[in-house]
mmCIF file of C-alpha atoms in Angstrom:
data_model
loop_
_atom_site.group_PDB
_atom_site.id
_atom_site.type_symbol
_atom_site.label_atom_id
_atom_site.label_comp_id
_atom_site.label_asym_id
_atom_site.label_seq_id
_atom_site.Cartn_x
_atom_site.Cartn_y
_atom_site.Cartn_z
ATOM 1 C CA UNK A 26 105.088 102.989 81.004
ATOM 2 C CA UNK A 27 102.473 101.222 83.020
ATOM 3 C CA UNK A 28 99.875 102.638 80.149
ATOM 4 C CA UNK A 29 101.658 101.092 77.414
ATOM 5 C CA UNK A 30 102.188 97.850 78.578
ATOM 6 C CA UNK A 31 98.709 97.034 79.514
ATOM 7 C CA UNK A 32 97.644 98.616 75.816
ATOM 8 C CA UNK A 33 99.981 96.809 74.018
ATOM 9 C CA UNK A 34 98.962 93.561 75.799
ATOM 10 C CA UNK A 35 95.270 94.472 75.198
ATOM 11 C CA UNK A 36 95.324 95.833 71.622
ATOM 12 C CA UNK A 37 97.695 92.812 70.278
ATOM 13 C CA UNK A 38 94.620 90.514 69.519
ATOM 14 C CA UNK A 39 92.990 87.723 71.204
ATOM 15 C CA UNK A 40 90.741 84.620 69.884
ATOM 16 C CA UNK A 41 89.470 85.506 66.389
ATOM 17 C CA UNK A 42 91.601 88.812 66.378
ATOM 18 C CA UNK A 43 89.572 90.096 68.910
ATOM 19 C CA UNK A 44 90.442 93.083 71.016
ATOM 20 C CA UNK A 45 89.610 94.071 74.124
ATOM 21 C CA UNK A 46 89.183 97.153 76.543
ATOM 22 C CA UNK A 47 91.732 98.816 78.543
ATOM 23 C CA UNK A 48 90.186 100.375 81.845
ATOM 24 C CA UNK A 49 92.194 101.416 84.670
ATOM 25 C CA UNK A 50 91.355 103.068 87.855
ATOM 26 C CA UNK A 51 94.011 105.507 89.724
ATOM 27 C CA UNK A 52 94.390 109.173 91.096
ATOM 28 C CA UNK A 53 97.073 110.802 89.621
ATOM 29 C CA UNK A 54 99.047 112.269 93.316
ATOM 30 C CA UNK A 55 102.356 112.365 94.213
ATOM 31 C CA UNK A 56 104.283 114.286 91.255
ATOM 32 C CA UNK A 57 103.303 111.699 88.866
ATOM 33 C CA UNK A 58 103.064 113.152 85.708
ATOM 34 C CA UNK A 59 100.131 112.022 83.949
ATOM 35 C CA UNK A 60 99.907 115.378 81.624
ATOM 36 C CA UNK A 61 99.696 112.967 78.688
ATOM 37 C CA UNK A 62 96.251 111.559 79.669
ATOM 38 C CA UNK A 63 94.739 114.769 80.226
ATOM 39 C CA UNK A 64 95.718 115.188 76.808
ATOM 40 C CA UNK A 65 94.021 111.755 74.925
ATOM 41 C CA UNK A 66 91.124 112.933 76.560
ATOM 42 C CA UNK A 67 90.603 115.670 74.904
ATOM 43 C CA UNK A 68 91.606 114.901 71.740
ATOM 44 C CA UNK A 69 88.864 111.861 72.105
ATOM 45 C CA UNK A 70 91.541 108.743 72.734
ATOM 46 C CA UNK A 71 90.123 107.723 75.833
ATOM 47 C CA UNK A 72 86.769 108.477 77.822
ATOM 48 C CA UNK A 73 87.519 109.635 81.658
ATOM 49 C CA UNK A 74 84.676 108.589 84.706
ATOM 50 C CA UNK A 75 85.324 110.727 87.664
ATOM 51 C CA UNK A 76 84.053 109.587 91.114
ATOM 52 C CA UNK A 77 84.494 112.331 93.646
ATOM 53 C CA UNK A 78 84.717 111.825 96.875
ATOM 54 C CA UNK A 79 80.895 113.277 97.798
ATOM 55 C CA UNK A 80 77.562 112.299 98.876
ATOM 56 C CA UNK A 81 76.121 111.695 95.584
ATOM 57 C CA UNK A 82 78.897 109.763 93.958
ATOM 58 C CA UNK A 83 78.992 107.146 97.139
ATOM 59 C CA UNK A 84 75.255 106.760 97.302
ATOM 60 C CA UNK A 85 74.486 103.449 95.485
ATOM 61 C CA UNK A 86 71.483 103.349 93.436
ATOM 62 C CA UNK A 87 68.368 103.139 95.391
ATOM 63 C CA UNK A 88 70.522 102.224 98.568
ATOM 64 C CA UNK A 89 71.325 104.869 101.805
ATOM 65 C CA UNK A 90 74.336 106.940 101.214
ATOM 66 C CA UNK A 91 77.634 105.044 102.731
ATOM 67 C CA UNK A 92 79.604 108.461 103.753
ATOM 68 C CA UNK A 93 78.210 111.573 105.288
ATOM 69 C CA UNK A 94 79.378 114.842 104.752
ATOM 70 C CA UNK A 95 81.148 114.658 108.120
ATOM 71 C CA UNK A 96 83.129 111.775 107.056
ATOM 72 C CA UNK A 97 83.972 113.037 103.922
ATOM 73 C CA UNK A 98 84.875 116.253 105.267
ATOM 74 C CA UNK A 99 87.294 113.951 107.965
ATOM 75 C CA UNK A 100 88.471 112.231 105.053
ATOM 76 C CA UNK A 101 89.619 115.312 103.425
ATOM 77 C CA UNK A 102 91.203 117.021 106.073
ATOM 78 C CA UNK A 103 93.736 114.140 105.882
ATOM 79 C CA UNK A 104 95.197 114.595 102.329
ATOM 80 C CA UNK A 105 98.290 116.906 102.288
ATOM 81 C CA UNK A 106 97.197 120.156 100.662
ATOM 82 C CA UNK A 107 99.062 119.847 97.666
ATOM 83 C CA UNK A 108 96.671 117.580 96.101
ATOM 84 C CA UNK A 109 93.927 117.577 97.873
ATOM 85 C CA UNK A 110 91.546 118.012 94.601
ATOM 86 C CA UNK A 111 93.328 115.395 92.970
ATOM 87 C CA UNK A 112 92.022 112.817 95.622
ATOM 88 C CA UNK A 113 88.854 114.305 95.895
ATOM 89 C CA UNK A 114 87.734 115.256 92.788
ATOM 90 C CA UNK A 115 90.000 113.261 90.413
ATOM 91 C CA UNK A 116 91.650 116.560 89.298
ATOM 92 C CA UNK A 117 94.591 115.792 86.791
ATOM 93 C CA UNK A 118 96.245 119.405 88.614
ATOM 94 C CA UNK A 119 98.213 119.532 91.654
ATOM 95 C CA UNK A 120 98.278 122.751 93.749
ATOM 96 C CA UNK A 121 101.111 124.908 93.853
ATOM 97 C CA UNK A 122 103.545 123.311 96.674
ATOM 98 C CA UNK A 123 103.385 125.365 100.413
ATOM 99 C CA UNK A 124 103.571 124.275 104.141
ATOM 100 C CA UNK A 125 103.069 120.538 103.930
ATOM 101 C CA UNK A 126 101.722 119.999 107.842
ATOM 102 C CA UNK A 127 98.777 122.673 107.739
ATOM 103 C CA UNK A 128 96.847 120.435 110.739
ATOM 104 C CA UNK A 129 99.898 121.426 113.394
ATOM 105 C CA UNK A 130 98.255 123.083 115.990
ATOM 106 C CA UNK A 131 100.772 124.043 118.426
ATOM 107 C CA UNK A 132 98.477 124.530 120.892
ATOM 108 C CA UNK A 133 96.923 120.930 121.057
ATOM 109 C CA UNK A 134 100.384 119.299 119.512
ATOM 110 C CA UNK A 135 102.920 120.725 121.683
ATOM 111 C CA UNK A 136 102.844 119.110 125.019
ATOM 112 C CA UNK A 137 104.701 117.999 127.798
ATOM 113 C CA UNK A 138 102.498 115.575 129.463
ATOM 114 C CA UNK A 139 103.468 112.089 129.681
ATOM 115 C CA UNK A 140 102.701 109.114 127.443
ATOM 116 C CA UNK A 141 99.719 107.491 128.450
ATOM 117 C CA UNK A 142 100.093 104.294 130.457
ATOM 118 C CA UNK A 143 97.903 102.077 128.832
ATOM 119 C CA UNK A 144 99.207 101.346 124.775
ATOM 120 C CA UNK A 145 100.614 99.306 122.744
ATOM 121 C CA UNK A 146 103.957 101.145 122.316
ATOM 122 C CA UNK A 147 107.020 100.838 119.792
ATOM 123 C CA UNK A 148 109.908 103.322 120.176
ATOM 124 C CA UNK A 149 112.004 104.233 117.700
ATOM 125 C CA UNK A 150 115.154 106.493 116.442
ATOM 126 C CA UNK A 151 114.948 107.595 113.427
ATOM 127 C CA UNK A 152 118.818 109.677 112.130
ATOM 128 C CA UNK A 153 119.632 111.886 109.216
ATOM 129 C CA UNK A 154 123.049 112.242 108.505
ATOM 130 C CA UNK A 155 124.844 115.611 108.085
ATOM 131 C CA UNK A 156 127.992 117.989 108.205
ATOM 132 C CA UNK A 157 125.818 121.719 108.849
ATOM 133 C CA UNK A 158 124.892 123.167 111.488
ATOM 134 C CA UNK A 159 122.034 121.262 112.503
ATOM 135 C CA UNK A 160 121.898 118.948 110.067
ATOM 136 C CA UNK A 161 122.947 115.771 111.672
ATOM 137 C CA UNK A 162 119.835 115.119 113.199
ATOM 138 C CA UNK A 163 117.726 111.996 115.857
ATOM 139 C CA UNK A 164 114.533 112.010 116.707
ATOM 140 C CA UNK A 165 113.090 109.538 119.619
ATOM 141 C CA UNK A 166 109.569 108.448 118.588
ATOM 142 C CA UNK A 167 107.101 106.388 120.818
ATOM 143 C CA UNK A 168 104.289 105.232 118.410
ATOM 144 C CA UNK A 169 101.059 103.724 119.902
ATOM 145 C CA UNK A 170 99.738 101.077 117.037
ATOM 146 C CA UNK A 171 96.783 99.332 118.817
ATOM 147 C CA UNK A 172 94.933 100.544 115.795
ATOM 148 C CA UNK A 173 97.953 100.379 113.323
ATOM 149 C CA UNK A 174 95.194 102.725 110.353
ATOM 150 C CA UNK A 175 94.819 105.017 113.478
ATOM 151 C CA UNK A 176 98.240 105.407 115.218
ATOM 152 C CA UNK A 177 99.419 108.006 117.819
ATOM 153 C CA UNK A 178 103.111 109.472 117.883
ATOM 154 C CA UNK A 179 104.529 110.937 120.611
ATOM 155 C CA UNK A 180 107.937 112.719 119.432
ATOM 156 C CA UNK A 181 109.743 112.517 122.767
ATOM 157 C CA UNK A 182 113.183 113.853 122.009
ATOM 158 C CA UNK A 183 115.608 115.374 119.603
ATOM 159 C CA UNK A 184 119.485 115.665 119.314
ATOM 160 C CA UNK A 185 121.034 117.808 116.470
ATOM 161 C CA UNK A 186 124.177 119.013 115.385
ATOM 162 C CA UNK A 187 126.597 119.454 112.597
ATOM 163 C CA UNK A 188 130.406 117.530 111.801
ATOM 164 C CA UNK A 189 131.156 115.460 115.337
ATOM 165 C CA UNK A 190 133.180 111.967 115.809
ATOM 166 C CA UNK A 191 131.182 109.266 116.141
ATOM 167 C CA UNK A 192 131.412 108.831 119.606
ATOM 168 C CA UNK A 193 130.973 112.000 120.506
ATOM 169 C CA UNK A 194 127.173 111.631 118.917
ATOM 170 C CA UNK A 195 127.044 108.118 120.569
ATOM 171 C CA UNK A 196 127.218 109.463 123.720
ATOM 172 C CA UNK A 197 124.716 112.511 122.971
ATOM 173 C CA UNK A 198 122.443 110.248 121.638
ATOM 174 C CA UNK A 199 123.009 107.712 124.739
ATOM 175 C CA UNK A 200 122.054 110.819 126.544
ATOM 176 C CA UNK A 201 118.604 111.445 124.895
ATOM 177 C CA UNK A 202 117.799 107.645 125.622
ATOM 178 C CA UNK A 203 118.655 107.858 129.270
ATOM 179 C CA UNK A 204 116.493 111.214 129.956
ATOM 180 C CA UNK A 205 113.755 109.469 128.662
ATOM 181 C CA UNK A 206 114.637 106.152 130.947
ATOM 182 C CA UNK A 207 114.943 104.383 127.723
ATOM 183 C CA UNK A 208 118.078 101.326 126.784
ATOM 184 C CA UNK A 209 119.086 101.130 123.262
ATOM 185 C CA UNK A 210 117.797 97.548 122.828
ATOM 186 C CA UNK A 211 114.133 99.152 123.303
ATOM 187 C CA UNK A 212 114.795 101.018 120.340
ATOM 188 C CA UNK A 213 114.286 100.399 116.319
ATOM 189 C CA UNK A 214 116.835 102.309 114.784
ATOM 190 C CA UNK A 215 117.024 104.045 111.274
ATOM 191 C CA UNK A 216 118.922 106.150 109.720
ATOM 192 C CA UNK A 217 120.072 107.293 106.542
ATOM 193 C CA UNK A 218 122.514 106.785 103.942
ATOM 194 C CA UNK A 219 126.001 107.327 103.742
ATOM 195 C CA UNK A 220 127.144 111.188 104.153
ATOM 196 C CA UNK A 221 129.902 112.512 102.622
ATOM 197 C CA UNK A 222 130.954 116.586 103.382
ATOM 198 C CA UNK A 223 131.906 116.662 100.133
ATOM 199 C CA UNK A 224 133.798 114.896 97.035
ATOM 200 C CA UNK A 225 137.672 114.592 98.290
ATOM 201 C CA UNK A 226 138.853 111.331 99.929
ATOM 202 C CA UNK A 227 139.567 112.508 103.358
ATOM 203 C CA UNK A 228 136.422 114.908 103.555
ATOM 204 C CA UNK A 229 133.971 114.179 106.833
ATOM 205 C CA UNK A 230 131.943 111.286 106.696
ATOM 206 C CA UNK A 231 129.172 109.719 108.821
ATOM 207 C CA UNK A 232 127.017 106.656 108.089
ATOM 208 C CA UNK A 233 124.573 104.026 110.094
ATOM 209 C CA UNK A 234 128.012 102.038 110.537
ATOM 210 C CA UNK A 235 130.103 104.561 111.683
ATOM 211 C CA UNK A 236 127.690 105.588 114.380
ATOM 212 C CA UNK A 237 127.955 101.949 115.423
ATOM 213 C CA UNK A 238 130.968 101.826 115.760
ATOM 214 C CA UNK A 239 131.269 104.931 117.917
ATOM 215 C CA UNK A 240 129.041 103.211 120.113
ATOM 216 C CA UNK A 241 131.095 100.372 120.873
ATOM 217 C CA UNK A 242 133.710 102.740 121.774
ATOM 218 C CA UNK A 243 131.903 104.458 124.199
ATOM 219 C CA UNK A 244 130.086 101.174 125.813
ATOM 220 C CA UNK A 245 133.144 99.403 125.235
ATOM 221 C CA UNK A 246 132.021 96.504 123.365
ATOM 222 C CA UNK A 247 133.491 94.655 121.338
ATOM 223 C CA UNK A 248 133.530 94.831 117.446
ATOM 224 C CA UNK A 249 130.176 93.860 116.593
ATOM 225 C CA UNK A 250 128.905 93.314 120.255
ATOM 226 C CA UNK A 251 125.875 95.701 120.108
ATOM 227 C CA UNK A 252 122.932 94.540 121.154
ATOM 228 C CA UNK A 253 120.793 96.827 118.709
ATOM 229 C CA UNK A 254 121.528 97.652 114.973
ATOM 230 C CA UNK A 255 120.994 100.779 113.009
ATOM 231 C CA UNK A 256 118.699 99.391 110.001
ATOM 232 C CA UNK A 257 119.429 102.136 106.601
ATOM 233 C CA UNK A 258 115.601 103.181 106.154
ATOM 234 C CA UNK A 259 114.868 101.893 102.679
ATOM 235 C CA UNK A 260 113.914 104.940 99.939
ATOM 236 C CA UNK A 261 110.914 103.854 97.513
ATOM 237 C CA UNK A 262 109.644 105.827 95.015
ATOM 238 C CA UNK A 263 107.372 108.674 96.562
ATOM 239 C CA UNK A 264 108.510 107.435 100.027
ATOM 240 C CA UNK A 265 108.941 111.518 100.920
ATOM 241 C CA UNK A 266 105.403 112.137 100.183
ATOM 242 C CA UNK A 267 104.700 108.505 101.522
ATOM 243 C CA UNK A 268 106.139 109.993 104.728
ATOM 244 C CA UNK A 269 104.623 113.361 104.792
ATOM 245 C CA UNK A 270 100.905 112.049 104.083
ATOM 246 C CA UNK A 271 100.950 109.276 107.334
ATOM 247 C CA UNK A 272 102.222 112.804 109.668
ATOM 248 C CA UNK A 273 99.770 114.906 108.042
ATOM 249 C CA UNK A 274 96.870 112.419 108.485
ATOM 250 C CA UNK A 275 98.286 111.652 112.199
ATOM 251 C CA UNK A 276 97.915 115.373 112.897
ATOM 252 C CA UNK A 277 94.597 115.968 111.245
ATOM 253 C CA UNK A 278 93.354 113.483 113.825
ATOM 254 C CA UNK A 279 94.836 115.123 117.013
ATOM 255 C CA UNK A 280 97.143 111.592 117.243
ATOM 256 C CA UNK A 281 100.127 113.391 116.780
ATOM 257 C CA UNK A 282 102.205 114.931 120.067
ATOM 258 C CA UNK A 283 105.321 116.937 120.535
ATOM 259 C CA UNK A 284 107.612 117.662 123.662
ATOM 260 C CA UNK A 285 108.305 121.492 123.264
ATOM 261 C CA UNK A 286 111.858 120.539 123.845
ATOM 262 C CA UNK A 287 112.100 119.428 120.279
ATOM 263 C CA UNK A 288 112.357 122.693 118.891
ATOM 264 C CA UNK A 289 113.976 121.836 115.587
ATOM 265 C CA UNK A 290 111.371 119.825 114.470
ATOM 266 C CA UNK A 291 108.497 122.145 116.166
ATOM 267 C CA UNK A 292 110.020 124.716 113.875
ATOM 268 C CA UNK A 293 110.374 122.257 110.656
ATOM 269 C CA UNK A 294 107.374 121.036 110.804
ATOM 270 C CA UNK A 295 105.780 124.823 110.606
ATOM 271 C CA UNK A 296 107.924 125.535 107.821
ATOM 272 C CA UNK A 297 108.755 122.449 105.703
ATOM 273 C CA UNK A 298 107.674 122.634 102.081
ATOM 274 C CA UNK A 299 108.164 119.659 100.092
ATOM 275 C CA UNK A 300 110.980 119.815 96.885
ATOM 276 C CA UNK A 301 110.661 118.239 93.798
ATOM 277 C CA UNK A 302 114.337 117.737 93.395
ATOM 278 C CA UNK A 303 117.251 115.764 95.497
ATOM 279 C CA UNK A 304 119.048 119.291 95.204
ATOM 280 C CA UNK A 305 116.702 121.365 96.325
ATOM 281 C CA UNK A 306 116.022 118.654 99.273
ATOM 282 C CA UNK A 307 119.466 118.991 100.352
ATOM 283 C CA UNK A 308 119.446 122.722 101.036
ATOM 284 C CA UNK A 309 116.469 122.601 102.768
ATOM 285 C CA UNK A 310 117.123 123.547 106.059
ATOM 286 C CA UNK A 311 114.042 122.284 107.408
ATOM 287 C CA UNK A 312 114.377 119.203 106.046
ATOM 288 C CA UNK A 313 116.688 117.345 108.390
ATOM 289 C CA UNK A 314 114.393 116.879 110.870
ATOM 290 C CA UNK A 315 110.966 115.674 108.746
ATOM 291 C CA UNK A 316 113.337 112.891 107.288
ATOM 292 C CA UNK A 317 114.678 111.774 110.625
ATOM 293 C CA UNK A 318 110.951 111.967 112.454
ATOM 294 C CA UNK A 319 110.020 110.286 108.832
ATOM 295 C CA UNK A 320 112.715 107.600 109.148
ATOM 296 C CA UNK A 321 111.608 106.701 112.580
ATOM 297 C CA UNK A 322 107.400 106.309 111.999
ATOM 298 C CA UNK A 323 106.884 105.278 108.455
ATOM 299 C CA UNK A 324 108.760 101.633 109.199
ATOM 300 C CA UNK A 325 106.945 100.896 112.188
ATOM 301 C CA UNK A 326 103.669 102.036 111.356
ATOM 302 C CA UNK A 327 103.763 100.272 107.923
ATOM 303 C CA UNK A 328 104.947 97.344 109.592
ATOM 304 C CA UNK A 329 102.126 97.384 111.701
ATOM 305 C CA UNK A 330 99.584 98.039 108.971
ATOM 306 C CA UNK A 331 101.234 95.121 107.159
ATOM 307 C CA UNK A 332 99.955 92.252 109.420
ATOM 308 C CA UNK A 333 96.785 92.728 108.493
ATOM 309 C CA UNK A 334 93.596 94.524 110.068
ATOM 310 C CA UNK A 335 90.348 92.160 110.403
ATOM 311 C CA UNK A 336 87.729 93.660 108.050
ATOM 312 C CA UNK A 337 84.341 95.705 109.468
ATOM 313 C CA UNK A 338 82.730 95.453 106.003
ATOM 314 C CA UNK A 339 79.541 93.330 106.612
ATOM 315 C CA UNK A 340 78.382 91.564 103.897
ATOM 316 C CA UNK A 341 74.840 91.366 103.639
ATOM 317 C CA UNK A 342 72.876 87.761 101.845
#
């Protein structure tokens, strides 16, 4: 869509009947099919300029090279898997889909040693709503942004389950905040859409609103008297592999920390494979808990990143 519009702006004739040149720059990630390029090319339509991510193709002309092998290699190590050539190399082919979090080291992610004092800390909930067996899920996230590109997460806590009332998962997750001496007003929440069992009128439902209102039952607060909301995390397009790419990075860094006591996600993020469809997403077992840990990083950290970072680039006269 985005190719036709800018051709049929450029190709429609400017002063003189002149046309001009259509030129755009992108990397073709993130299930974007962009088979149709791939095939203009080689039937002599367009011209394609790769620049790979390597030594040579960053080195200006007669200049020192601006990345070193190191760096690239760093650089590479944070791209999910899955299309790793297509950032690097510009390859129109992504590789067959597999375990998404390949940095997780267990043995340097999994830990039970305390946040650091010093940081610039956010905390957050992030929820996924569910009727299975483990499927309703929370997370409890402490994100460090003093570097908002370079951000640590500590996953403190998890709560799962499957159908509940409301205020019965109130109180559990009133629980999880007090073992980690944490109020609800410290807390961004998220969560997810409306869930519905399944199709009938009275089937089991849970929603961001619902939840809230099972917490005023248990505080015993009036309607509308809590003193923290549960925001419904907003869904752009690609936002899963949005998601996934931010962890995956986080992790490639050694920024990334889990209490052992999460062992839902510990498992889920070993085993998580990403789906193409909203069907197969559902029945994903492993799922629940990558959207809820999702839910709970991706706003804060983009909000972070979103103020603005002073540029390093010096420009030389």
């Amino acid at each position: 869509d985005v190719f036709n519009e800018c051709l049929a702006r450029t190709l429609r004739g400017g002063f003189q009947g002149s046309r001009g040149i259509l030129a755009i720059t992108m990397t073709p990630v993130g299930a974007v099919d962009v088979s149709y390029l791939e095939e203009m090319m080689k039937q002599g339509k367009i011209s394609v300029t790769r620049a790979r991510l390597t030594v040579k193709d960053t080195t200006p002309i007669g200049l020192s090279p601006l990345l070193t092998e190191q760096q690239i290699t760093s650089i590479t190590n944070q791209f999910l898997p899955i299309d790793r050539e297509a950032r690097i190399n510009g390859s129109f082919h992504v590789a067959p889909l597999g375990v998404v979090f390949t940095h997780f080291d267990p043995e340097r992610h999994i830990t039970s040693r305390p946040v650091p004092p010093k940081g610039d800390y956010r905390f957050a909930v992030g929820i996924d709503h569910g009727s299975k067996i483990g499927a309703q899920v929370a997370v409890l996230v402490c994100i460090d942004i003093r570097d908002p590109l370079q951000p640590r997460i500590y996953v403190l806590d998890e709560y799962t389950t499957g159908e509940t009332t409301p205020e019965e998962l109130a109180s559990s997750l009133l629980s999880m905040l007090d073992r980690n001496d944490l109020a609800p007003n410290m807390c961004s929440w998220y969560g997810d859409g409306e869930h519905n069992a399944s199709r009938g009128r009275d089937t089991y439902k849970m929603s961001n609103l619902i939840l809230m209102r099972g917490f005023e039952a248990v505080m015993k607060l009036p309607h509308k008297g809590l003193t923290f909301h549960i925001r419904r995390v907003q869904k752009r397009r690609h936002s899963v592999y949005f998601g996934a790419s931010l962890l995956s990075a986080t992790m490639a860094r050694n920024h990334f920390f889990v209490h052992p006591r999460c062992k839902q996600l510990i498992r889920s993020i070993q085993n998580w494979t990403m789906k193409r469809s909203q069907s197969d997403r559902s029945k994903d077992p492993y799922g629940h808990s990558i959207d809820s840990l999702r839910y709970a990083c991706s706003t804060i950290i983009t909000n972070a990143t979103s103020k603005g970072v002073a540029s390093k680039i010096k420009i030389l006269r």
